[in-house]
C-alpha cells in the first residue's frame, strides 16, 4: 500500500470510532456509567406543546403501582385502585444505607374510608425502625398498613425505611368501610 492510502484508512477508521463514541454518549450507551431514573422536566417554552428535556439529576417520588380505574356503575363503593402508593429516595442514614419515603394515600372518589389495607411487599425489612402501628410485615409478601384501621378519605400515611434497595410495594387487598 502506498503511504497516502494507509493515512486515508487510518483517518477513516479514526473518524468512524470517534463518531461511534459520540453516538454512544448521546444515546446514553456509555457502559452503564449513569445510574438513576430518567425523568422529564417541563420548561414551559411553548404553550400547547410538550417541551421536555431528559435529566438525571432530579429524582421525584414515583408511583409504586399502575393506576387501574375501577368500574363503579354497579360495583363496590371502593377498590384497591383507590389506594395510591408513592415512594422515592431520601437522604441516607449516617452509615450510608439508602433510605426511602413511602406515602400511602386514600384517593377514593366516592368519599369512602378504607381499612384492612394489605400490600405485597416481599421480604420487606428496614435498618430504620418503623412504627408497627403504621406499617408492618405480617409474613412473606403481606404487609399491613395503619394496623388495619381505616385510612380516612383523602388521608395519607407515610413512613421511611432504610435498605440497600427499594422494595416494590403494591396493594393486594382492602376493606371498604
XYZ file of C-alpha atoms in Angstrom:
177
model
C 0.000 0.000 0.000
C 1.060 3.498 -0.669
C 1.724 5.832 2.281
C -1.219 8.060 1.293
C -3.603 5.068 1.242
C -2.507 3.988 4.715
C -3.072 7.521 6.037
C -6.528 7.658 4.449
C -7.521 4.304 6.000
C -6.217 5.442 9.402
C -8.211 8.705 9.173
C -11.391 6.901 8.110
C -11.088 4.328 10.923
C -10.380 7.071 13.492
C -13.348 9.154 12.304
C -15.593 6.069 12.409
C -14.706 5.194 16.001
C -14.918 8.832 17.089
C -18.424 9.193 15.625
C -19.413 5.838 17.145
C -18.249 7.103 20.564
C -20.248 10.319 20.171
C -23.303 8.343 19.151
C -22.931 6.129 22.227
C -22.650 9.149 24.519
C -25.688 10.897 23.041
C -27.711 7.682 23.067
C -26.816 7.019 26.713
C -24.904 3.835 25.945
C -21.793 4.768 27.865
C -21.287 1.399 29.533
C -23.810 1.873 32.351
C -21.843 4.702 33.943
C -25.050 6.557 34.694
C -27.290 5.196 37.394
C -30.692 6.666 38.113
C -34.134 7.156 36.806
C -34.700 9.310 33.777
C -37.344 11.956 34.392
C -38.528 14.818 32.222
C -38.693 18.423 33.342
C -41.091 20.719 31.525
C -39.602 24.066 30.607
C -42.872 25.653 29.513
C -41.266 27.135 26.381
C -44.368 26.962 24.234
C -47.941 26.627 25.318
C -49.848 23.677 23.950
C -46.725 21.656 23.127
C -44.804 19.068 25.065
C -41.384 20.667 25.616
C -39.369 18.415 27.877
C -35.712 17.698 28.362
C -34.432 14.464 29.869
C -32.458 14.908 33.062
C -30.937 12.518 35.582
C -30.006 14.802 38.442
C -33.542 15.068 39.858
C -35.444 12.244 41.442
C -39.149 12.552 42.109
C -41.478 10.303 44.031
C -42.675 7.669 41.611
C -45.889 5.780 41.649
C -45.462 2.276 43.044
C -48.336 0.811 41.071
C -50.115 1.481 37.833
C -53.488 3.117 38.366
C -56.398 0.990 37.238
C -59.712 2.799 37.081
C -62.462 0.915 38.926
C -65.802 0.177 37.322
C -68.281 1.594 39.831
C -71.508 1.745 37.871
C -72.910 -1.237 39.775
C -69.754 -2.218 41.639
C -68.323 -1.769 45.106
C -68.016 1.503 46.960
C -64.214 1.313 46.786
C -61.429 -0.807 45.313
C -57.690 -1.479 45.542
C -57.037 1.222 42.949
C -58.292 3.858 45.419
C -55.092 3.370 47.395
C -52.136 5.115 45.768
C -48.570 4.308 46.837
C -45.693 6.671 46.102
C -42.157 6.093 47.210
C -38.823 7.652 46.485
C -35.281 8.049 47.786
C -34.412 10.350 50.691
C -31.140 11.204 52.433
C -29.181 8.097 53.505
C -28.511 7.115 57.101
C -25.175 8.254 58.596
C -23.921 4.712 57.961
C -24.566 5.219 54.234
C -27.600 2.930 53.939
C -30.081 4.420 51.457
C -33.473 5.479 52.814
C -36.831 5.738 51.098
C -40.022 7.597 51.977
C -43.342 5.871 51.328
C -46.677 7.691 51.097
C -49.892 5.664 51.086
C -52.962 7.731 50.163
C -56.702 7.059 50.126
C -57.890 8.652 46.868
C -61.435 7.224 46.942
C -63.671 9.405 44.750
C -66.899 8.251 46.394
C -65.810 9.533 49.821
C -65.117 6.140 51.390
C -62.809 5.250 54.243
C -60.674 2.160 53.583
C -59.391 -0.258 56.224
C -57.536 -3.567 56.197
C -55.013 -2.308 53.641
C -52.615 -5.142 52.784
C -49.642 -4.700 50.460
C -47.473 -7.153 48.560
C -44.031 -6.385 49.932
C -41.760 -9.435 49.523
C -39.322 -9.917 52.422
C -39.643 -6.259 53.475
C -37.158 -5.190 56.131
C -35.620 -1.944 57.285
C -32.455 -0.846 59.059
C -34.525 2.065 60.418
C -37.245 1.259 62.948
C -40.791 1.679 61.608
C -43.728 2.091 63.974
C -45.604 -1.230 63.607
C -48.919 0.622 64.005
C -48.083 2.440 60.770
C -46.586 -0.406 58.701
C -45.542 -3.951 59.458
C -44.753 -7.157 57.606
C -47.012 -9.978 58.755
C -45.431 -12.685 56.596
C -43.716 -13.003 53.246
C -45.384 -10.701 50.706
C -48.042 -9.486 53.182
C -47.672 -6.116 54.912
C -50.378 -4.330 56.914
C -50.918 -0.557 56.784
C -52.197 1.556 59.713
C -52.594 -1.522 61.939
C -55.648 -2.476 59.852
C -57.542 0.655 60.958
C -59.379 2.863 58.441
C -57.467 5.359 56.354
C -59.918 8.233 56.000
C -60.910 9.592 52.611
C -58.140 11.883 51.370
C -55.878 10.714 54.198
C -52.185 9.931 53.837
C -49.943 7.782 55.965
C -46.194 7.890 55.466
C -43.038 6.299 56.812
C -39.377 5.943 55.981
C -37.364 2.760 55.662
C -33.693 2.072 55.122
C -32.390 -0.714 52.926
C -29.870 -1.168 50.146
C -32.678 -1.267 47.572
C -36.221 -0.022 47.075
C -38.957 -2.563 47.780
C -41.736 -2.655 45.174
C -44.996 -2.192 47.082
C -48.496 -2.716 45.671
C -51.974 -3.097 47.125
C -53.115 -6.706 47.484
C -56.421 -6.223 49.356
C -58.613 -3.610 51.057
C -61.847 -3.490 53.043
C -64.384 -0.770 52.244
C -65.818 0.881 55.350
